[in-house]
CSV table of C-alpha atoms in Angstrom, one decimal:
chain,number,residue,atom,x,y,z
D,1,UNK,CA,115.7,99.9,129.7
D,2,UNK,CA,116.4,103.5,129.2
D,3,UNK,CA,119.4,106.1,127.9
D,4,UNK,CA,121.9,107.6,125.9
D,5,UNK,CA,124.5,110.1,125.7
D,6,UNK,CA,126.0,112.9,123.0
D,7,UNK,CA,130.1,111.7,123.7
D,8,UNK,CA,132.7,111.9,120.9
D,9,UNK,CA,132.3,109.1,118.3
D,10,UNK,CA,134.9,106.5,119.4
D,11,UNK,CA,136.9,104.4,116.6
D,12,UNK,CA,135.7,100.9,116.4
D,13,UNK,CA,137.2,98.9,118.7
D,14,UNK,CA,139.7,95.7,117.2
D,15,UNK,CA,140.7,92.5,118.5
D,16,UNK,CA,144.1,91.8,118.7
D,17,UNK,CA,145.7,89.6,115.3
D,18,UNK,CA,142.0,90.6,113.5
D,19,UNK,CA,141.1,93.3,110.6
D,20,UNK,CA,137.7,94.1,110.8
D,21,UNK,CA,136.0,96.3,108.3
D,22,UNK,CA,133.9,99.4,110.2
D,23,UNK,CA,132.8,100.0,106.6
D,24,UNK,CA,130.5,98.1,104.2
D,25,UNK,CA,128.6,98.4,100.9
D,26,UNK,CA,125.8,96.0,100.5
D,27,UNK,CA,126.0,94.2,96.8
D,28,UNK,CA,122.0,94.4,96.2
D,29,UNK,CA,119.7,97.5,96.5
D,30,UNK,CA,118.0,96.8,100.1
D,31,UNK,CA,117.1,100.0,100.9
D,32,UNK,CA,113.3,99.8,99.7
D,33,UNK,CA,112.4,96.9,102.6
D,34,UNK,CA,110.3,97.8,105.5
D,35,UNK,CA,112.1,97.4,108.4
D,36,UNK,CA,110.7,97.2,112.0
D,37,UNK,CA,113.2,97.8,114.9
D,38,UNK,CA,112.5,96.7,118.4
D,39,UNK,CA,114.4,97.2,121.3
D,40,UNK,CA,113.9,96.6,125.0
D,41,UNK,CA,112.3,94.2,127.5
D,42,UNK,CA,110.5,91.4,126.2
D,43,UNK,CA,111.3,92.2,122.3
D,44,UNK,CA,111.3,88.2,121.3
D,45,UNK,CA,108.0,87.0,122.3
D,46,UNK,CA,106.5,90.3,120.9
D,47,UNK,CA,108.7,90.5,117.4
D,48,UNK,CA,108.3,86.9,116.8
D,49,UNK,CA,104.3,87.3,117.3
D,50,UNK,CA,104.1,90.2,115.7
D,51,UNK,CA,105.6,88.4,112.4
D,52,UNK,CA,103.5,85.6,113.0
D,53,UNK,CA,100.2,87.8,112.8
D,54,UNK,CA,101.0,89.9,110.2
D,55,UNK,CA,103.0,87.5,107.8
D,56,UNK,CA,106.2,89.7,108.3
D,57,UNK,CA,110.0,88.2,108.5
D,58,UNK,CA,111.4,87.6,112.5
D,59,UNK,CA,115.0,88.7,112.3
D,60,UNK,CA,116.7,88.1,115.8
D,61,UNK,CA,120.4,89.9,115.7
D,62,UNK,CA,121.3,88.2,118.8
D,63,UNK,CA,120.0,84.7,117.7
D,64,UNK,CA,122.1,85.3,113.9
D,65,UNK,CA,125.3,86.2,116.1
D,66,UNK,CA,125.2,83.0,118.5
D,67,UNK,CA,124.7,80.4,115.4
D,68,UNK,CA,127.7,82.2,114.0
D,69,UNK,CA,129.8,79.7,116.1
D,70,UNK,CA,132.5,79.4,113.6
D,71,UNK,CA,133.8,83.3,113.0
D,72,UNK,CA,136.1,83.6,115.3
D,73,UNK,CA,135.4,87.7,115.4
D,74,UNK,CA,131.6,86.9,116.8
D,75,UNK,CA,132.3,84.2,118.9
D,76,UNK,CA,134.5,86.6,120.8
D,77,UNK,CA,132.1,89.6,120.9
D,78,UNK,CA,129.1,87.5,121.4
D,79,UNK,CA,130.7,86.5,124.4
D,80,UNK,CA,131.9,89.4,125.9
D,81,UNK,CA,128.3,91.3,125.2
D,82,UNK,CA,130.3,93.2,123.2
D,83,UNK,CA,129.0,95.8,120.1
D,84,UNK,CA,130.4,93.9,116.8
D,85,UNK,CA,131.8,96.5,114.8
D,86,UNK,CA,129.3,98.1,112.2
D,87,UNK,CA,131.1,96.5,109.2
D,88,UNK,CA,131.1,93.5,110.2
D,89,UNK,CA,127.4,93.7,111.7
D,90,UNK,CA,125.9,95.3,108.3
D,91,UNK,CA,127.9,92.2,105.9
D,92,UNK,CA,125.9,89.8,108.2
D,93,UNK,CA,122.8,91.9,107.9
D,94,UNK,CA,122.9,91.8,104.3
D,95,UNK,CA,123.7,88.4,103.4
D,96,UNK,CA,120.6,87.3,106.1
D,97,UNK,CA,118.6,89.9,104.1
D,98,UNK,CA,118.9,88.7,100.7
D,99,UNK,CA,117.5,85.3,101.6
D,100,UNK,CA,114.0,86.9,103.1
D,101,UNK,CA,111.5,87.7,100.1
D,102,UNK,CA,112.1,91.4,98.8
D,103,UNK,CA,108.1,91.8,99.4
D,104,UNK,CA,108.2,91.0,103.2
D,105,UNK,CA,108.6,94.1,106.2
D,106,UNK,CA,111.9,93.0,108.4
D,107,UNK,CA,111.2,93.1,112.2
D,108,UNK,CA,114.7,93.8,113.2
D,109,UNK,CA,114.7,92.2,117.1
D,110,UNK,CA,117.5,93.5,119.3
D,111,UNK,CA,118.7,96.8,117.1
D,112,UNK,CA,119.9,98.9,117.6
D,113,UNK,CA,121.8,99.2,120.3
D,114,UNK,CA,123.6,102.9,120.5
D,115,UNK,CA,122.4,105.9,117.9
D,116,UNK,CA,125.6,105.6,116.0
D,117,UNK,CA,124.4,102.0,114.5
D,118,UNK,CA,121.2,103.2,113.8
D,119,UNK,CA,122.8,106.5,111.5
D,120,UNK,CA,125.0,103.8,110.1
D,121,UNK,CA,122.0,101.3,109.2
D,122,UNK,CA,119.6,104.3,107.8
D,123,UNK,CA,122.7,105.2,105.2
D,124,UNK,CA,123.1,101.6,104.2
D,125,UNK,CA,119.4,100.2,103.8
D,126,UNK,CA,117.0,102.6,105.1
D,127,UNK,CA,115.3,104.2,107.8
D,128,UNK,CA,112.7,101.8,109.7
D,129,UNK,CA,109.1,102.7,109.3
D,130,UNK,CA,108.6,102.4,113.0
D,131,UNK,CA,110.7,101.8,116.7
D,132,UNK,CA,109.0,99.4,119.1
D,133,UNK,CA,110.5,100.3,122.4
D,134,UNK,CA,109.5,97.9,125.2
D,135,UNK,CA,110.0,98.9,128.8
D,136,UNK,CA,109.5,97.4,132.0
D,137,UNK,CA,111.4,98.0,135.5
D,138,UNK,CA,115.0,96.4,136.3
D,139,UNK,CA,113.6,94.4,138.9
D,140,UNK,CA,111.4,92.5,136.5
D,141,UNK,CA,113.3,92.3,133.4
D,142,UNK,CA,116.5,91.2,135.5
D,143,UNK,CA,114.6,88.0,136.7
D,144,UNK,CA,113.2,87.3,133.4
D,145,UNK,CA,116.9,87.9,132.0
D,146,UNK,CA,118.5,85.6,134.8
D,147,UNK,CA,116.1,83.0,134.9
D,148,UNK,CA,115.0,82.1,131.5
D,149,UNK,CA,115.9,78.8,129.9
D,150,UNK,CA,116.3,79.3,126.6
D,151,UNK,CA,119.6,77.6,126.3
D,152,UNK,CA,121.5,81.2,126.2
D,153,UNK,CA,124.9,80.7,128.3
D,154,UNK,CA,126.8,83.5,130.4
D,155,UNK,CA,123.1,84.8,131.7
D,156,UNK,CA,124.3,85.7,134.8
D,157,UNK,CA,123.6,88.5,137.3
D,158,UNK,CA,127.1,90.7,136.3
D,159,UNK,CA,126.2,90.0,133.0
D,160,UNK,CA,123.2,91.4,133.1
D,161,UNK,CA,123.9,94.4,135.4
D,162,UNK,CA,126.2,95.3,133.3
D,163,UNK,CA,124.0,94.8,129.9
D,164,UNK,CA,121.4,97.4,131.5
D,165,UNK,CA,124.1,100.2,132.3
D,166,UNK,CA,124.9,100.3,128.6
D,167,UNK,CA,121.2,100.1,128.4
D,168,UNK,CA,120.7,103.0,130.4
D,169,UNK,CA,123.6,104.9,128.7
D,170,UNK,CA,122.9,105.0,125.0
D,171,UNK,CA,118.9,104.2,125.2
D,172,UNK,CA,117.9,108.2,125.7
D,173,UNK,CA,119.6,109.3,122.3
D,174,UNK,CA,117.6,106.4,120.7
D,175,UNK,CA,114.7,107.6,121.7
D,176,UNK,CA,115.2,111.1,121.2
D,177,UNK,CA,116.2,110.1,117.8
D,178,UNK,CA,113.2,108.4,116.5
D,179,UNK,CA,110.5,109.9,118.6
D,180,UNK,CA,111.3,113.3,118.2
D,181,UNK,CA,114.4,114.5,116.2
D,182,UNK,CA,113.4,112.6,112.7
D,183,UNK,CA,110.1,115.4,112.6
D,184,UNK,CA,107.7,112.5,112.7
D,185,UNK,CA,107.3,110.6,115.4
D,186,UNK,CA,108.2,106.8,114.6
D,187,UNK,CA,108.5,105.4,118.1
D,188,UNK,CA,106.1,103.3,119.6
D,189,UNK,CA,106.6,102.8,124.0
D,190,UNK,CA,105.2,100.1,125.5
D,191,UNK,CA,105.4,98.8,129.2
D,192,UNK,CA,105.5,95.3,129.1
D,193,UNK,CA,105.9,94.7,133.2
D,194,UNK,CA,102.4,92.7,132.8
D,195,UNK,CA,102.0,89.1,132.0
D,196,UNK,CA,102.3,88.3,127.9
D,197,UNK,CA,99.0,88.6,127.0
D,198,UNK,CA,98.3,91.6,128.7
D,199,UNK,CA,101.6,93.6,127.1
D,200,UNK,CA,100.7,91.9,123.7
D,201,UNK,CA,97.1,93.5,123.6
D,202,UNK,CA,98.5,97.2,124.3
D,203,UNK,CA,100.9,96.6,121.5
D,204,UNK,CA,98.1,95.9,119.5
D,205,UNK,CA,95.9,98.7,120.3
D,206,UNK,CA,98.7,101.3,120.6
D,207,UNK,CA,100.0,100.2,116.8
D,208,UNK,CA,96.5,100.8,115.7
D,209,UNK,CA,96.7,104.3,116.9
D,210,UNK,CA,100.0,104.6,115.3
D,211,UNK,CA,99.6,107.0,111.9
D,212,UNK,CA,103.2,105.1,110.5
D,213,UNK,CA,102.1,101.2,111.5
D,214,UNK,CA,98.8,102.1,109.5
D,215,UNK,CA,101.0,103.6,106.7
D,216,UNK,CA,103.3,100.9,106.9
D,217,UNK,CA,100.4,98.1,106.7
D,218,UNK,CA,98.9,99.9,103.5
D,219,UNK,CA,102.5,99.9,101.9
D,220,UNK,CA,102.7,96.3,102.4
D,221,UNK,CA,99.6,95.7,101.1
D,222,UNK,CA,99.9,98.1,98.2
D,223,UNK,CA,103.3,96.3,97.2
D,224,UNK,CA,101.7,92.8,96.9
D,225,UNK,CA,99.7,94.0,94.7
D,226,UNK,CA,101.4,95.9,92.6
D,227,UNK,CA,105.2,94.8,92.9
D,228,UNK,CA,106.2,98.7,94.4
D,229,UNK,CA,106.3,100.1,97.0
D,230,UNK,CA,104.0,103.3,98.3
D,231,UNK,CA,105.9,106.4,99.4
C-alpha cells in the first residue's frame, strides 16, 4: 500500500454529543521502550512471528480497538474505518503499555497510519527503532483482505477500496519520513506478494542487513543484563 501528502493539518474530527481529548500525557515514563512499527500488507502474520522468535511483545492496534466493544467512541470509529483521534488513541496505548514488561521491544502492528500520528507518538513515548513496511500489489492484498476468515466484520470490497485510497494518500510522507528525512534510515521494505514462508525469509535476511535491527537486538540484549538501556 503506498502514499502520503503535505495538506494543512486538519482539527480532529468529533462525534456528535462526545468530547474527545486530541491531547494526552501518559502517567508513567514510557519513552525508553523499543518500539517496532509495521505497516502494510500482511503485517499480522509477520509481527506476531516476529514476537514469537525474538521473545518481543505483539501489540495489534486494530485487534485493542475491536475488543473495545464497550466505548462508545471506538465502537463508532472502528466501524466506520475511521482514524480515532490521537488522544484518545495514545490513553489506550499507554494503559496497554504499562501491562507489557518495561524490558520487552513493542511491535506496534497497524501504526501508524498518516505522518501526523507518528510526530504525535515520537513526542509522547519515543521514536521506533525501526519501520517494517510490507508491500504487495492491490490485486493480491484485496483478495487476502476480502476473503480472510478471521472473524473481522464489514470486510467488504467498498470497504476495502476505500481503506487503500487513504492508503495510497498518506503512505508516501510515511515513508519519506522514516526512510529518509530522520538522517538515518529506519525503514525496512519488503514485498510480501509471495506465499508466507517465502516473504517471512526476506524479512529475515533483510533485518539482518539492517545497521538499526542489529543495534536494536544488542540494546535488548544489553538491557537484560544490565537493567538500561544502550544509547
Amino acid at each position: 500500500m503506498a502514499s502520503s501528502a503535505g495538506s494543512a493539518q486538519q482539527p480532529e474530527p468529533q462525534l456528535p454529543g462526545i468530547t474527545i481529548q486530541t491531547k494526552y500525557e501518559p502517567e508513567v515514563d514510557t519513552c525508553q521502550r523499543l518500539f517496532i512499527f509495521v505497516i502494510g500488507a500482511g503485517k499480522r502474520t509477520l509481527s506476531m512471528r516476529l514476537a514469537e522468535k525474538y521473545g518481543f511483545v505483539h501489540f495489534s492496534v486494530g485487534d485493542v480497538l475491536r475488543q473495545n466493544t464497550g466505548d462508545p467512541v471506538i465502537c463508532e470509529y472502528v466501524e466506520e474505518k475511521k482514524l480515532l483521534p490521537s488522544g484518545h488513541l495514545f490513553e489506550i496505548f499507554n494503559n496497554t503499555f504499562k501491562a507489557f514488561p518495561h524490558e520487552l521491544p513493542i511491535i506496534v502492528d497497524g501504526f501508524p497510519r498518516c505522518l501526523e500520528q507518528a510526530r504525535e507518538f515520537e513526542k509522547i513515548f519515543g521514536e521506533p527503532k525501526l519501520v517494517l513496511f510490507l508491500h504487495c500489489p492491490r490485486n493480491i492484498v484485496k483478495s487476502r483482505v476480502v476473503g480472510r476468515q478471521d472473524g473481522r466484520l464489514g470486510e467488504t470490497e467498498e470497504v476495502f477500496d476505500k481503506q487503500y485510497n487513504e492508503y495510497r494518500e498518506f503512505n508516501p510522507a510515511i515513508l519519506d519520513y522514516y526512510g529518509h528525512l530522520r538522517g538515518t534510515n529506519k525503514l525496512v521494505e519488503v514485498n510480501t506478494s509471495e506465499e508466507k514462508e517465502a516473504f517471512w525469509d526476506k524479512l529475515v535476511q533483510s533485518l539482518g542487513m539492517t545497521p538499526e535491527w542489529n543495534r536494536l537486538l544488542l540494546s535488548f540484549v544489553a538491557q537484560k543484563s544490565t537493567g538500561f538501556w544502550e544509547s
